[in-house]
Amino acid sequence: MHESCGHCGQNNLMTQLRTNYWIVLGNAIVKTVIRECLVCRRLSRHPVVQVMAELPSDQLCPDEPPFTNTGSDCFGPFLVKQGRSTVKRWGAIFTCLTSRAVHLEVIDTMEQDSFVNAIRRFVARRGPIKRMWSGNGTNIVTMERELREALQCFNEGEIRDILSIRGAEWNFHPPHASHFSGTTDETLCTLFCEVEAVVNSQPLTKINDNLNCPAPLTPNMILTFKGSPDPFTSTCKKGMYVKR
């Protein structure tokens, strides 16, 4: 279950298990499974512990709808098949600064128009926003030179104007201020949606061994007023090749 949920954390794993099973001393067993998982041990290592500044006011608006204040960033590229050719695709991530929910979009090219279209799709599906925070080009966390150079070519003024028409404000993070973010083509789109669902299933509250403990709150509950979807990812390589 831990692997099928994308190597999720303790609260998330306990939440998924509770939908079908009641395990005696489940938290202790879950901690052991995660502690002995080599993938999690490798991914959870941090070279340094950064001292966080105070949270911006945009992250402390509990009465606003999800994605009213949003952070955005780009990542990639990914190589995908298109007919007989191999083309590059990028990703755009939008995160709600209050609920920590995420929304993922596939970007065909790292041109400004493609990024603006991703914003338009995001607003169409998630509703209007008031403020958008974005990495400032060279400050984006990536080792991809191509991505950094493409982001530097974006006309910040034009993007601001497009969003201002919709009543939204565009802001760029100051340099080195990491606390401001906190945080085939069809197959790639599907993967992004599945990753989005896994991240949005992460519990925001603790779960304990009390039988009467309510289900923990997740970003998916805030977005859909429903629970998180069942695990759907697979670590088996069978069926991952060619057109399958």
PDB file of C-alpha atoms in Angstrom, residues 136-230:
ATOM      1  CA  ASN A 136      11.743  35.021 -10.799  1.00  0.00           C
ATOM      2  CA  GLY A 137      13.281  33.200 -13.763  1.00  0.00           C
ATOM      3  CA  THR A 138      16.872  32.701 -12.656  1.00  0.00           C
ATOM      4  CA  ASN A 139      15.763  31.908  -9.110  1.00  0.00           C
ATOM      5  CA  ILE A 140      13.725  28.902 -10.231  1.00  0.00           C
ATOM      6  CA  VAL A 141      14.879  25.688  -8.578  1.00  0.00           C
ATOM      7  CA  THR A 142      16.158  23.634 -11.493  1.00  0.00           C
ATOM      8  CA  MET A 143      19.406  22.565 -13.085  1.00  0.00           C
ATOM      9  CA  GLU A 144      17.982  22.836 -16.594  1.00  0.00           C
ATOM     10  CA  ARG A 145      19.735  25.695 -18.411  1.00  0.00           C
ATOM     11  CA  GLU A 146      17.178  25.597 -21.211  1.00  0.00           C
ATOM     12  CA  LEU A 147      14.310  26.155 -18.767  1.00  0.00           C
ATOM     13  CA  ARG A 148      16.041  29.047 -17.021  1.00  0.00           C
ATOM     14  CA  GLU A 149      16.831  30.789 -20.310  1.00  0.00           C
ATOM     15  CA  ALA A 150      13.260  30.360 -21.552  1.00  0.00           C
ATOM     16  CA  LEU A 151      11.807  31.824 -18.358  1.00  0.00           C
ATOM     17  CA  GLN A 152      14.081  34.841 -18.640  1.00  0.00           C
ATOM     18  CA  CYS A 153      12.527  35.605 -22.029  1.00  0.00           C
ATOM     19  CA  PHE A 154       9.036  35.917 -20.539  1.00  0.00           C
ATOM     20  CA  ASN A 155       7.631  39.425 -20.697  1.00  0.00           C
ATOM     21  CA  GLU A 156       6.541  39.939 -17.095  1.00  0.00           C
ATOM     22  CA  GLY A 157       4.598  43.075 -17.982  1.00  0.00           C
ATOM     23  CA  GLU A 158       2.442  41.295 -20.562  1.00  0.00           C
ATOM     24  CA  ILE A 159       1.627  38.457 -18.166  1.00  0.00           C
ATOM     25  CA  ARG A 160       0.682  41.003 -15.491  1.00  0.00           C
ATOM     26  CA  ASP A 161      -1.602  42.793 -17.969  1.00  0.00           C
ATOM     27  CA  ILE A 162      -3.339  39.541 -18.963  1.00  0.00           C
ATOM     28  CA  LEU A 163      -4.012  38.628 -15.330  1.00  0.00           C
ATOM     29  CA  SER A 164      -5.063  42.162 -14.371  1.00  0.00           C
ATOM     30  CA  ILE A 165      -7.921  41.937 -16.875  1.00  0.00           C
ATOM     31  CA  ARG A 166      -9.252  39.062 -14.741  1.00  0.00           C
ATOM     32  CA  GLY A 167      -8.731  41.068 -11.557  1.00  0.00           C
ATOM     33  CA  ALA A 168      -5.621  39.129 -10.502  1.00  0.00           C
ATOM     34  CA  GLU A 169      -2.300  40.470  -9.275  1.00  0.00           C
ATOM     35  CA  TRP A 170       1.011  39.004 -10.485  1.00  0.00           C
ATOM     36  CA  ASN A 171       3.989  39.025  -8.096  1.00  0.00           C
ATOM     37  CA  PHE A 172       7.521  37.705  -8.386  1.00  0.00           C
ATOM     38  CA  HIS A 173       9.392  36.286  -5.412  1.00  0.00           C
ATOM     39  CA  PRO A 174      12.410  38.213  -4.201  1.00  0.00           C
ATOM     40  CA  PRO A 175      15.705  36.331  -4.714  1.00  0.00           C
ATOM     41  CA  HIS A 176      16.467  33.480  -2.308  1.00  0.00           C
ATOM     42  CA  ALA A 177      13.070  33.770  -0.584  1.00  0.00           C
ATOM     43  CA  SER A 178      12.111  30.102  -0.646  1.00  0.00           C
ATOM     44  CA  HIS A 179       9.505  30.550   2.111  1.00  0.00           C
ATOM     45  CA  PHE A 180       7.272  32.434  -0.347  1.00  0.00           C
ATOM     46  CA  SER A 181       6.418  29.226  -2.210  1.00  0.00           C
ATOM     47  CA  GLY A 182       6.561  26.824   0.644  1.00  0.00           C
ATOM     48  CA  THR A 183       6.396  24.952  -1.546  1.00  0.00           C
ATOM     49  CA  THR A 184       3.130  10.173 -25.183  1.00  0.00           C
ATOM     50  CA  ASP A 185       1.408  13.613 -24.577  1.00  0.00           C
ATOM     51  CA  GLU A 186      -1.725  11.860 -23.327  1.00  0.00           C
ATOM     52  CA  THR A 187       0.251   9.632 -20.972  1.00  0.00           C
ATOM     53  CA  LEU A 188       2.112  12.646 -19.590  1.00  0.00           C
ATOM     54  CA  CYS A 189      -1.176  14.488 -18.969  1.00  0.00           C
ATOM     55  CA  THR A 190      -2.559  11.418 -17.193  1.00  0.00           C
ATOM     56  CA  LEU A 191       0.578  11.137 -15.085  1.00  0.00           C
ATOM     57  CA  PHE A 192       0.308  14.780 -14.028  1.00  0.00           C
ATOM     58  CA  CYS A 193      -3.311  14.267 -12.963  1.00  0.00           C
ATOM     59  CA  GLU A 194      -2.369  11.190 -10.929  1.00  0.00           C
ATOM     60  CA  VAL A 195       0.521  13.010  -9.263  1.00  0.00           C
ATOM     61  CA  GLU A 196      -1.849  15.885  -8.516  1.00  0.00           C
ATOM     62  CA  ALA A 197      -4.279  13.471  -6.828  1.00  0.00           C
ATOM     63  CA  VAL A 198      -1.520  11.838  -4.755  1.00  0.00           C
ATOM     64  CA  VAL A 199      -0.228  15.186  -3.473  1.00  0.00           C
ATOM     65  CA  ASN A 200      -3.736  16.457  -2.740  1.00  0.00           C
ATOM     66  CA  SER A 201      -4.428  13.291  -0.698  1.00  0.00           C
ATOM     67  CA  GLN A 202      -1.767  14.263   1.843  1.00  0.00           C
ATOM     68  CA  PRO A 203      -3.542  14.773   5.217  1.00  0.00           C
ATOM     69  CA  LEU A 204      -3.361  18.224   6.776  1.00  0.00           C
ATOM     70  CA  THR A 205      -4.199  16.896  10.250  1.00  0.00           C
ATOM     71  CA  LYS A 206      -2.900  14.065  12.424  1.00  0.00           C
ATOM     72  CA  ILE A 207      -4.445  10.594  12.646  1.00  0.00           C
ATOM     73  CA  ASN A 208      -4.146   8.421  15.755  1.00  0.00           C
ATOM     74  CA  ASP A 209      -5.145   4.960  16.989  1.00  0.00           C
ATOM     75  CA  ASN A 210      -8.458   6.145  18.445  1.00  0.00           C
ATOM     76  CA  LEU A 211     -11.366   4.269  16.870  1.00  0.00           C
ATOM     77  CA  ASN A 212     -13.526   7.410  17.024  1.00  0.00           C
ATOM     78  CA  CYS A 213     -10.920   9.627  15.365  1.00  0.00           C
ATOM     79  CA  PRO A 214     -12.517  11.421  12.382  1.00  0.00           C
ATOM     80  CA  ALA A 215     -11.049  11.113   8.927  1.00  0.00           C
ATOM     81  CA  PRO A 216      -8.172  13.595   8.567  1.00  0.00           C
ATOM     82  CA  LEU A 217      -8.659  16.683   6.419  1.00  0.00           C
ATOM     83  CA  THR A 218      -6.955  16.655   2.993  1.00  0.00           C
ATOM     84  CA  PRO A 219      -6.707  19.245   0.193  1.00  0.00           C
ATOM     85  CA  ASN A 220      -8.911  16.953  -1.936  1.00  0.00           C
ATOM     86  CA  MET A 221     -11.726  17.355   0.611  1.00  0.00           C
ATOM     87  CA  ILE A 222     -11.403  21.127   0.374  1.00  0.00           C
ATOM     88  CA  LEU A 223     -11.424  21.054  -3.420  1.00  0.00           C
ATOM     89  CA  THR A 224     -14.124  18.449  -4.061  1.00  0.00           C
ATOM     90  CA  PHE A 225     -15.988  18.075  -0.715  1.00  0.00           C
ATOM     91  CA  LYS A 226     -15.309  14.359  -1.143  1.00  0.00           C
ATOM     92  CA  GLY A 227     -12.643  11.980   0.086  1.00  0.00           C
ATOM     93  CA  SER A 228      -9.390  11.150  -1.635  1.00  0.00           C
ATOM     94  CA  PRO A 229      -9.417   8.632  -4.518  1.00  0.00           C
ATOM     95  CA  ASP A 230      -8.221   5.096  -3.948  1.00  0.00           C
TER      96      ASP A 230
END
